[in-house]
Amino acid sequence: MKEQLEQIRRNAMEKLAVSHTLASLEELRLQFLGKKGEVTAVLKQMGKLSAEERPVMGQLANQVRADIEKLLEERRSALEAEALERKLEAEAVDVTIPGDSVSFGHQHPMNQVLEEIKNIFIGMGYQIVDGPEVELADYNFTRLNIEEGHPSRDRSDTFYFDDEDSILLRTQTSPMQIRVMEHAKPPICILAPGRVYRKDEADATHSPMFHQIEGLVVDEHITMGDLKGALVMLMKRLYGEDAQMRFRPHHFPFTEPSCEMDMQCHKCHGTGQVDGQVCSTCHGEGWIELLGAGMVHPKVLEGCGIDPAKYSGFAFGMGLERTAMGRMRINDLRLIFDNDIRFLNQF
Ligand code: DAH
């Protein structure tokens, strides 16, 4: 029996020494120490031994069991350490590799210009107001003195929602004049920026969706001089003291008298030509139309319950994209809507 136990020990030691996986270690544990294992089998035969031999063999068997357990434990921790080592190696982080840089976004150039314009007008005492893009034809046209049959009401120009042509995507921010005047009493001094929609083909200076900024000032003794003063101030603050602009007489149904204001084309500096070619930004005009304006029509004031004999007002509506084009020296309006990151990153 002694010989048998020694043999089991040698056998176990040899096999454990060359066992390279945790699974095979477990197999060997069962083979030697399990319930049906070899050491257990020897112990079961103890009953056959004499009273003198039994404690000696018992001690030896326990020693063999302990030796095998010890080696099993050593091999297991060695294998686990190896596995951990391999895992760490595989997952190693090379701290010398340059990291992924986090790039910061920024405000869209058009919104940068909008912020600038808002701040200029806030500095002149204007309040910023907001209104619906889905608008009633009544506010968008009728109450602005734009009668039935006026070309701007045509279905080829305006996005309508219904067959009666009574609900539409606002084609201008001017309905905000009505929305403000029907509730507020003078003095009124507001700025209403927002999206407007027209059935326009996109080109260098047109887009079916664009932004306007409406301004309205109503009080006693307001004159065309106040209008011009506000707009010249805006242009100088936006483009510098030597900003070039011009006012032209025009017609709008909701102002009388009316005018338009142009700024000098930033690309051709008013010459209409670039490298001997017609300037593509202003189509050779030398000027870019920025806004319509005028003195609020007495009919419009009256329709909102404001007495035109006592009060007068001026209004203007400017194109934000066109203003941004000049401010940021952008030559094609479509670039503003493309959202090409290479373009946006320049601002
Ligand atoms: N709403 C006009 C347009 O879209 C622009 C305009 C003209 C606005 C005269 C005004 C104004 O407030 O007084 O063409």
Tab-separated table of N, CA and C in Angstrom, residues 195-328:
chain	number	residue	atom	x	y	z
A	195	ARG	N	-37.986	82.667	-39.394
A	195	ARG	CA	-37.961	82.014	-40.709
A	195	ARG	C	-39.153	82.452	-41.548
A	196	VAL	N	-38.927	82.591	-42.853
A	196	VAL	CA	-40.017	82.855	-43.795
A	196	VAL	C	-39.838	81.937	-45.015
A	197	TYR	N	-40.937	81.762	-45.781
A	197	TYR	CA	-40.928	80.743	-46.838
A	197	TYR	C	-41.512	81.292	-48.134
A	198	ARG	N	-40.839	81.015	-49.234
A	198	ARG	CA	-41.370	81.405	-50.541
A	198	ARG	C	-41.022	80.341	-51.562
A	199	LYS	N	-41.884	80.208	-52.589
A	199	LYS	CA	-41.606	79.217	-53.631
A	199	LYS	C	-40.544	79.756	-54.579
A	200	ASP	N	-39.346	79.905	-54.066
A	200	ASP	CA	-38.231	80.416	-54.873
A	200	ASP	C	-37.270	79.287	-55.209
A	201	GLU	N	-36.725	79.328	-56.406
A	201	GLU	CA	-35.614	78.425	-56.734
A	201	GLU	C	-34.383	78.939	-55.991
A	202	ALA	N	-33.543	77.993	-55.513
A	202	ALA	CA	-32.328	78.447	-54.833
A	202	ALA	C	-31.303	78.916	-55.859
A	203	ASP	N	-30.722	80.095	-55.624
A	203	ASP	CA	-29.543	80.538	-56.385
A	203	ASP	C	-28.617	81.270	-55.413
A	204	ALA	N	-27.662	82.030	-55.937
A	204	ALA	CA	-26.659	82.634	-55.055
A	204	ALA	C	-27.273	83.565	-54.008
A	205	THR	N	-28.467	84.133	-54.313
A	205	THR	CA	-29.063	85.059	-53.350
A	205	THR	C	-30.509	84.695	-52.978
A	206	HIS	N	-30.985	83.488	-53.373
A	206	HIS	CA	-32.358	83.077	-53.035
A	206	HIS	C	-32.387	81.668	-52.447
A	207	SER	N	-33.391	81.429	-51.592
A	207	SER	CA	-33.611	80.102	-51.020
A	207	SER	C	-35.083	80.018	-50.642
A	208	PRO	N	-35.739	78.837	-50.774
A	208	PRO	CA	-37.179	78.753	-50.452
A	208	PRO	C	-37.475	78.974	-48.961
A	209	MET	N	-36.475	78.842	-48.118
A	209	MET	CA	-36.640	79.170	-46.701
A	209	MET	C	-35.505	80.120	-46.367
A	210	PHE	N	-35.822	81.226	-45.775
A	210	PHE	CA	-34.756	82.133	-45.352
A	210	PHE	C	-35.212	82.886	-44.102
A	211	HIS	N	-34.401	83.764	-43.614
A	211	HIS	CA	-34.722	84.460	-42.371
A	211	HIS	C	-34.863	85.956	-42.616
A	212	GLN	N	-35.852	86.529	-41.960
A	212	GLN	CA	-35.995	87.985	-42.007
A	212	GLN	C	-35.958	88.527	-40.588
A	213	ILE	N	-35.659	89.797	-40.507
A	213	ILE	CA	-35.737	90.488	-39.219
A	213	ILE	C	-36.634	91.695	-39.428
A	214	GLU	N	-37.754	91.683	-38.729
A	214	GLU	CA	-38.718	92.772	-38.858
A	214	GLU	C	-38.494	93.770	-37.731
A	215	GLY	N	-38.536	95.026	-38.068
A	215	GLY	CA	-38.446	96.055	-37.030
A	215	GLY	C	-39.677	96.937	-37.100
A	216	LEU	N	-40.154	97.385	-35.949
A	216	LEU	CA	-41.325	98.267	-35.928
A	216	LEU	C	-41.199	99.250	-34.767
A	217	VAL	N	-41.359	100.536	-35.106
A	217	VAL	CA	-41.339	101.577	-34.071
A	217	VAL	C	-42.568	102.463	-34.278
A	218	VAL	N	-43.408	102.576	-33.288
A	218	VAL	CA	-44.599	103.426	-33.380
A	218	VAL	C	-44.656	104.333	-32.152
A	219	ASP	N	-44.811	105.604	-32.420
A	219	ASP	CA	-44.945	106.566	-31.305
A	219	ASP	C	-45.433	107.892	-31.897
A	220	GLU	N	-45.544	108.905	-31.085
A	220	GLU	CA	-45.859	110.216	-31.627
A	220	GLU	C	-44.610	110.759	-32.315
A	221	HIS	N	-44.811	111.488	-33.393
A	221	HIS	CA	-43.723	112.212	-34.086
A	221	HIS	C	-42.615	111.338	-34.659
A	222	ILE	N	-42.914	110.105	-34.986
A	222	ILE	CA	-41.877	109.268	-35.633
A	222	ILE	C	-41.821	109.651	-37.113
A	223	THR	N	-40.606	109.846	-37.649
A	223	THR	CA	-40.457	110.273	-39.047
A	223	THR	C	-39.523	109.340	-39.802
A	224	MET	N	-39.445	109.587	-41.099
A	224	MET	CA	-38.535	108.847	-41.967
A	224	MET	C	-37.080	109.060	-41.505
A	225	GLY	N	-36.817	110.202	-40.871
A	225	GLY	CA	-35.474	110.477	-40.359
A	225	GLY	C	-35.083	109.481	-39.271
A	226	ASP	N	-36.082	109.084	-38.428
A	226	ASP	CA	-35.806	108.090	-37.383
A	226	ASP	C	-35.460	106.746	-38.016
A	227	LEU	N	-36.228	106.420	-39.087
A	227	LEU	CA	-35.974	105.157	-39.801
A	227	LEU	C	-34.548	105.138	-40.345
A	228	LYS	N	-34.198	106.207	-41.029
A	228	LYS	CA	-32.874	106.260	-41.656
A	228	LYS	C	-31.779	106.221	-40.587
A	229	GLY	N	-32.006	106.941	-39.499
A	229	GLY	CA	-31.027	106.959	-38.419
A	229	GLY	C	-30.771	105.570	-37.858
A	230	ALA	N	-31.859	104.808	-37.640
A	230	ALA	CA	-31.717	103.463	-37.066
A	230	ALA	C	-30.950	102.557	-38.031
A	231	LEU	N	-31.290	102.661	-39.331
A	231	LEU	CA	-30.673	101.752	-40.301
A	231	LEU	C	-29.214	102.106	-40.577
A	232	VAL	N	-28.921	103.409	-40.625
A	232	VAL	CA	-27.522	103.814	-40.841
A	232	VAL	C	-26.669	103.381	-39.643
A	233	MET	N	-27.231	103.535	-38.463
A	233	MET	CA	-26.536	103.089	-37.247
A	233	MET	C	-26.247	101.588	-37.324
A	234	LEU	N	-27.265	100.819	-37.739
A	234	LEU	CA	-27.090	99.366	-37.863
A	234	LEU	C	-25.943	99.042	-38.817
A	235	MET	N	-25.964	99.680	-39.996
A	235	MET	CA	-24.961	99.379	-41.015
A	235	MET	C	-23.552	99.722	-40.541
A	236	LYS	N	-23.431	100.857	-39.855
A	236	LYS	CA	-22.096	101.252	-39.380
A	236	LYS	C	-21.597	100.297	-38.302
A	237	ARG	N	-22.510	99.880	-37.434
A	237	ARG	CA	-22.096	98.947	-36.378
A	237	ARG	C	-21.720	97.598	-36.980
A	238	LEU	N	-22.429	97.190	-38.049
A	238	LEU	CA	-22.167	95.878	-38.652
A	238	LEU	C	-20.944	95.884	-39.557
A	239	TYR	N	-20.828	96.915	-40.384
A	239	TYR	CA	-19.816	96.908	-41.449
A	239	TYR	C	-18.709	97.940	-41.256
A	240	GLY	N	-18.806	98.732	-40.202
A	240	GLY	CA	-17.767	99.736	-39.987
A	240	GLY	C	-18.248	101.120	-40.384
A	241	GLU	N	-17.532	102.153	-39.898
A	241	GLU	CA	-17.938	103.540	-40.107
A	241	GLU	C	-18.053	103.916	-41.582
A	242	ASP	N	-17.235	103.285	-42.447
A	242	ASP	CA	-17.279	103.660	-43.866
A	242	ASP	C	-18.199	102.740	-44.679
A	243	ALA	N	-19.143	102.090	-44.005
A	243	ALA	CA	-20.093	101.215	-44.706
A	243	ALA	C	-20.815	102.008	-45.806
A	244	GLN	N	-20.915	101.398	-46.982
A	244	GLN	CA	-21.585	102.077	-48.101
A	244	GLN	C	-22.988	101.497	-48.269
A	245	MET	N	-23.997	102.385	-48.226
A	245	MET	CA	-25.376	101.934	-48.423
A	245	MET	C	-26.111	102.975	-49.237
A	246	ARG	N	-27.251	102.563	-49.800
A	246	ARG	CA	-28.071	103.555	-50.520
A	246	ARG	C	-29.549	103.234	-50.289
A	247	PHE	N	-30.356	104.302	-50.256
A	247	PHE	CA	-31.804	104.153	-50.126
A	247	PHE	C	-32.430	104.457	-51.469
A	248	ARG	N	-33.369	103.600	-51.883
A	248	ARG	CA	-34.091	103.818	-53.137
A	248	ARG	C	-35.574	103.879	-52.841
A	249	PRO	N	-36.311	104.769	-53.530
A	249	PRO	CA	-37.770	104.754	-53.356
A	249	PRO	C	-38.333	103.417	-53.849
A	250	HIS	N	-39.385	102.945	-53.226
A	250	HIS	CA	-39.973	101.672	-53.632
A	250	HIS	C	-41.448	101.714	-53.295
A	251	HIS	N	-42.142	100.603	-53.514
A	251	HIS	CA	-43.546	100.548	-53.094
A	251	HIS	C	-43.816	99.286	-52.287
A	252	PHE	N	-44.391	99.438	-51.114
A	252	PHE	CA	-44.958	98.318	-50.363
A	252	PHE	C	-46.355	98.740	-49.955
A	253	PRO	N	-47.335	97.810	-50.008
A	253	PRO	CA	-48.716	98.197	-49.677
A	253	PRO	C	-48.881	98.645	-48.225
A	254	PHE	N	-47.997	98.192	-47.340
A	254	PHE	CA	-48.198	98.469	-45.902
A	254	PHE	C	-47.338	99.617	-45.381
A	255	THR	N	-46.598	100.274	-46.276
A	255	THR	CA	-45.862	101.482	-45.864
A	255	THR	C	-46.081	102.581	-46.886
A	256	GLU	N	-46.023	103.814	-46.430
A	256	GLU	CA	-46.166	104.967	-47.323
A	256	GLU	C	-45.544	106.187	-46.673
A	257	PRO	N	-44.464	106.760	-47.167
A	257	PRO	CA	-43.720	106.257	-48.330
A	257	PRO	C	-42.893	105.016	-47.983
A	258	SER	N	-42.400	104.350	-49.047
A	258	SER	CA	-41.612	103.129	-48.868
A	258	SER	C	-40.259	103.283	-49.539
A	259	CYS	N	-39.314	102.486	-49.089
A	259	CYS	CA	-37.990	102.508	-49.718
A	259	CYS	C	-37.339	101.138	-49.599
A	260	GLU	N	-36.256	100.972	-50.307
A	260	GLU	CA	-35.423	99.798	-50.106
A	260	GLU	C	-34.018	100.282	-49.795
A	261	MET	N	-33.280	99.480	-49.028
A	261	MET	CA	-31.898	99.852	-48.743
A	261	MET	C	-30.985	98.757	-49.284
A	262	ASP	N	-29.955	99.174	-49.988
A	262	ASP	CA	-28.959	98.239	-50.525
A	262	ASP	C	-27.642	98.482	-49.820
A	263	MET	N	-26.825	97.423	-49.738
A	263	MET	CA	-25.449	97.643	-49.283
A	263	MET	C	-24.545	97.369	-50.470
A	264	GLN	N	-23.391	98.016	-50.437
A	264	GLN	CA	-22.452	97.809	-51.534
A	264	GLN	C	-21.994	96.355	-51.530
A	265	CYS	N	-21.901	95.754	-52.727
A	265	CYS	CA	-21.491	94.350	-52.833
A	265	CYS	C	-20.065	94.190	-52.280
A	266	HIS	N	-19.924	93.240	-51.345
A	266	HIS	CA	-18.625	93.059	-50.688
A	266	HIS	C	-17.638	92.352	-51.593
A	267	LYS	N	-18.160	91.726	-52.673
A	267	LYS	CA	-17.243	90.963	-53.524
A	267	LYS	C	-16.589	91.856	-54.571
A	268	CYS	N	-17.417	92.699	-55.249
A	268	CYS	CA	-16.852	93.526	-56.325
A	268	CYS	C	-16.680	94.981	-55.880
A	269	HIS	N	-16.985	95.271	-54.624
A	269	HIS	CA	-16.879	96.625	-54.056
A	269	HIS	C	-17.622	97.648	-54.901
A	270	GLY	N	-18.784	97.242	-55.394
A	270	GLY	CA	-19.647	98.179	-56.095
A	270	GLY	C	-19.347	98.326	-57.580
A	271	THR	N	-18.307	97.648	-58.098
A	271	THR	CA	-17.957	97.811	-59.509
A	271	THR	C	-18.799	96.909	-60.413
A	272	GLY	N	-19.385	95.857	-59.853
A	272	GLY	CA	-20.193	94.943	-60.665
A	272	GLY	C	-19.356	93.939	-61.437
A	273	GLN	N	-18.032	94.040	-61.312
A	273	GLN	CA	-17.161	93.151	-62.091
A	273	GLN	C	-16.085	92.540	-61.194
A	274	VAL	N	-15.761	91.277	-61.467
A	274	VAL	CA	-14.643	90.626	-60.791
A	274	VAL	C	-13.795	89.969	-61.865
A	275	ASP	N	-12.543	90.341	-61.965
A	275	ASP	CA	-11.615	89.813	-62.984
A	275	ASP	C	-12.213	89.905	-64.379
A	276	GLY	N	-12.815	91.036	-64.698
A	276	GLY	CA	-13.364	91.228	-66.039
A	276	GLY	C	-14.674	90.490	-66.292
A	277	GLN	N	-15.175	89.758	-65.266
A	277	GLN	CA	-16.443	89.027	-65.415
A	277	GLN	C	-17.520	89.741	-64.600
A	278	VAL	N	-18.789	89.507	-64.979
A	278	VAL	CA	-19.898	90.055	-64.190
A	278	VAL	C	-19.865	89.424	-62.801
A	279	CYS	N	-19.943	90.236	-61.762
A	279	CYS	CA	-19.879	89.718	-60.383
A	279	CYS	C	-21.044	88.761	-60.129
A	280	SER	N	-20.731	87.538	-59.677
A	280	SER	CA	-21.776	86.519	-59.509
A	280	SER	C	-22.583	86.744	-58.227
A	281	THR	N	-22.054	87.528	-57.304
A	281	THR	CA	-22.770	87.735	-56.042
A	281	THR	C	-23.876	88.773	-56.200
A	282	CYS	N	-23.588	89.870	-56.926
A	282	CYS	CA	-24.617	90.924	-57.082
A	282	CYS	C	-25.147	90.972	-58.513
A	283	HIS	N	-24.769	89.991	-59.359
A	283	HIS	CA	-25.194	89.939	-60.766
A	283	HIS	C	-24.839	91.225	-61.499
A	284	GLY	N	-23.715	91.838	-61.138
A	284	GLY	CA	-23.240	93.025	-61.845
A	284	GLY	C	-23.843	94.324	-61.364
A	285	GLU	N	-24.730	94.245	-60.361
A	285	GLU	CA	-25.404	95.452	-59.861
A	285	GLU	C	-24.462	96.368	-59.078
A	286	GLY	N	-23.506	95.740	-58.376
A	286	GLY	CA	-22.646	96.517	-57.487
A	286	GLY	C	-23.271	96.715	-56.113
A	287	TRP	N	-24.570	96.411	-56.011
A	287	TRP	CA	-25.304	96.577	-54.746
A	287	TRP	C	-26.092	95.318	-54.448
A	288	ILE	N	-26.302	95.049	-53.177
A	288	ILE	CA	-27.137	93.920	-52.776
A	288	ILE	C	-28.286	94.450	-51.938
A	289	GLU	N	-29.519	94.099	-52.385
A	289	GLU	CA	-30.702	94.573	-51.670
A	289	GLU	C	-30.767	93.895	-50.306
A	290	LEU	N	-30.852	94.695	-49.264
A	290	LEU	CA	-30.851	94.137	-47.900
A	290	LEU	C	-32.204	94.179	-47.230
A	291	LEU	N	-32.956	95.232	-47.524
A	291	LEU	CA	-34.219	95.355	-46.783
A	291	LEU	C	-35.200	96.294	-47.469
A	292	GLY	N	-36.469	96.080	-47.080
A	292	GLY	CA	-37.531	97.003	-47.455
A	292	GLY	C	-37.940	97.747	-46.199
A	293	ALA	N	-38.431	98.968	-46.369
A	293	ALA	CA	-38.778	99.763	-45.182
A	293	ALA	C	-39.745	100.866	-45.576
A	294	GLY	N	-40.197	101.599	-44.583
A	294	GLY	CA	-41.070	102.728	-44.885
A	294	GLY	C	-41.830	103.171	-43.648
A	295	MET	N	-42.706	104.163	-43.861
A	295	MET	CA	-43.558	104.648	-42.771
A	295	MET	C	-44.844	103.812	-42.762
A	296	VAL	N	-45.191	103.273	-41.619
A	296	VAL	CA	-46.351	102.372	-41.515
A	296	VAL	C	-47.591	103.066	-42.098
A	297	HIS	N	-48.277	102.382	-43.016
A	297	HIS	CA	-49.448	102.939	-43.701
A	297	HIS	C	-50.555	103.252	-42.682
A	298	PRO	N	-51.164	104.449	-42.805
A	298	PRO	CA	-52.234	104.816	-41.849
A	298	PRO	C	-53.335	103.759	-41.756
A	299	LYS	N	-53.632	103.087	-42.892
A	299	LYS	CA	-54.678	102.050	-42.882
A	299	LYS	C	-54.289	100.891	-41.968
A	300	VAL	N	-52.983	100.568	-41.956
A	300	VAL	CA	-52.512	99.452	-41.141
A	300	VAL	C	-52.603	99.817	-39.659
A	301	LEU	N	-52.199	101.059	-39.329
A	301	LEU	CA	-52.297	101.527	-37.940
A	301	LEU	C	-53.757	101.488	-37.489
A	302	GLU	N	-54.605	102.036	-38.319
A	302	GLU	CA	-56.020	102.141	-37.992
A	302	GLU	C	-56.637	100.753	-37.776
A	303	GLY	N	-56.265	99.793	-38.650
A	303	GLY	CA	-56.776	98.425	-38.551
A	303	GLY	C	-56.403	97.754	-37.236
A	304	CYS	N	-55.365	98.284	-36.572
A	304	CYS	CA	-54.942	97.714	-35.288
A	304	CYS	C	-55.403	98.596	-34.129
A	305	GLY	N	-56.269	99.545	-34.407
A	305	GLY	CA	-56.804	100.385	-33.336
A	305	GLY	C	-55.846	101.471	-32.871
A	306	ILE	N	-54.893	101.848	-33.732
A	306	ILE	CA	-53.969	102.937	-33.370
A	306	ILE	C	-54.313	104.151	-34.227
A	307	ASP	N	-54.508	105.268	-33.595
A	307	ASP	CA	-54.981	106.469	-34.293
A	307	ASP	C	-53.851	107.080	-35.128
A	308	PRO	N	-53.990	107.038	-36.482
A	308	PRO	CA	-52.914	107.544	-37.333
A	308	PRO	C	-52.794	109.069	-37.290
A	309	ALA	N	-53.794	109.739	-36.739
A	309	ALA	CA	-53.695	111.200	-36.618
A	309	ALA	C	-52.761	111.565	-35.470
A	310	LYS	N	-52.646	110.650	-34.497
A	310	LYS	CA	-51.809	110.919	-33.326
A	310	LYS	C	-50.450	110.245	-33.443
A	311	TYR	N	-50.483	109.033	-33.957
A	311	TYR	CA	-49.244	108.238	-33.976
A	311	TYR	C	-48.744	107.991	-35.396
A	312	SER	N	-47.446	107.862	-35.517
A	312	SER	CA	-46.864	107.416	-36.783
A	312	SER	C	-45.787	106.392	-36.437
A	313	GLY	N	-45.350	105.659	-37.456
A	313	GLY	CA	-44.344	104.638	-37.161
A	313	GLY	C	-43.536	104.303	-38.386
A	314	PHE	N	-42.377	103.698	-38.154
A	314	PHE	CA	-41.623	103.151	-39.297
A	314	PHE	C	-41.447	101.669	-39.100
A	315	ALA	N	-41.215	100.971	-40.224
A	315	ALA	CA	-41.026	99.526	-40.176
A	315	ALA	C	-39.965	99.162	-41.197
A	316	PHE	N	-39.292	98.067	-40.941
A	316	PHE	CA	-38.355	97.546	-41.940
A	316	PHE	C	-38.320	96.041	-41.828
A	317	GLY	N	-37.964	95.393	-42.943
A	317	GLY	CA	-37.812	93.942	-42.952
A	317	GLY	C	-36.550	93.611	-43.708
A	318	MET	N	-35.576	93.036	-42.999
A	318	MET	CA	-34.292	92.772	-43.672
A	318	MET	C	-34.040	91.279	-43.810
A	319	GLY	N	-33.290	90.920	-44.857
A	319	GLY	CA	-32.917	89.523	-45.071
A	319	GLY	C	-31.678	89.207	-44.255
A	320	LEU	N	-31.809	88.196	-43.380
A	320	LEU	CA	-30.681	87.882	-42.501
A	320	LEU	C	-29.524	87.226	-43.269
A	321	GLU	N	-29.851	86.297	-44.183
A	321	GLU	CA	-28.782	85.612	-44.909
A	321	GLU	C	-27.948	86.603	-45.721
A	322	ARG	N	-28.637	87.519	-46.382
A	322	ARG	CA	-27.904	88.506	-47.198
A	322	ARG	C	-27.027	89.386	-46.326
A	323	THR	N	-27.554	89.742	-45.164
A	323	THR	CA	-26.756	90.565	-44.248
A	323	THR	C	-25.540	89.774	-43.776
A	324	ALA	N	-25.763	88.476	-43.478
A	324	ALA	CA	-24.653	87.621	-43.027
A	324	ALA	C	-23.614	87.464	-44.143
A	325	MET	N	-24.091	87.384	-45.403
A	325	MET	CA	-23.163	87.237	-46.535
A	325	MET	C	-22.173	88.396	-46.570
A	326	GLY	N	-22.697	89.589	-46.397
A	326	GLY	CA	-21.823	90.759	-46.431
A	326	GLY	C	-20.913	90.799	-45.221
A	327	ARG	N	-21.502	90.502	-44.061
A	327	ARG	CA	-20.749	90.579	-42.808
A	327	ARG	C	-19.615	89.547	-42.795
A	328	MET	N	-19.905	88.337	-43.293
A	328	MET	CA	-18.926	87.248	-43.230
A	328	MET	C	-18.194	87.044	-44.561
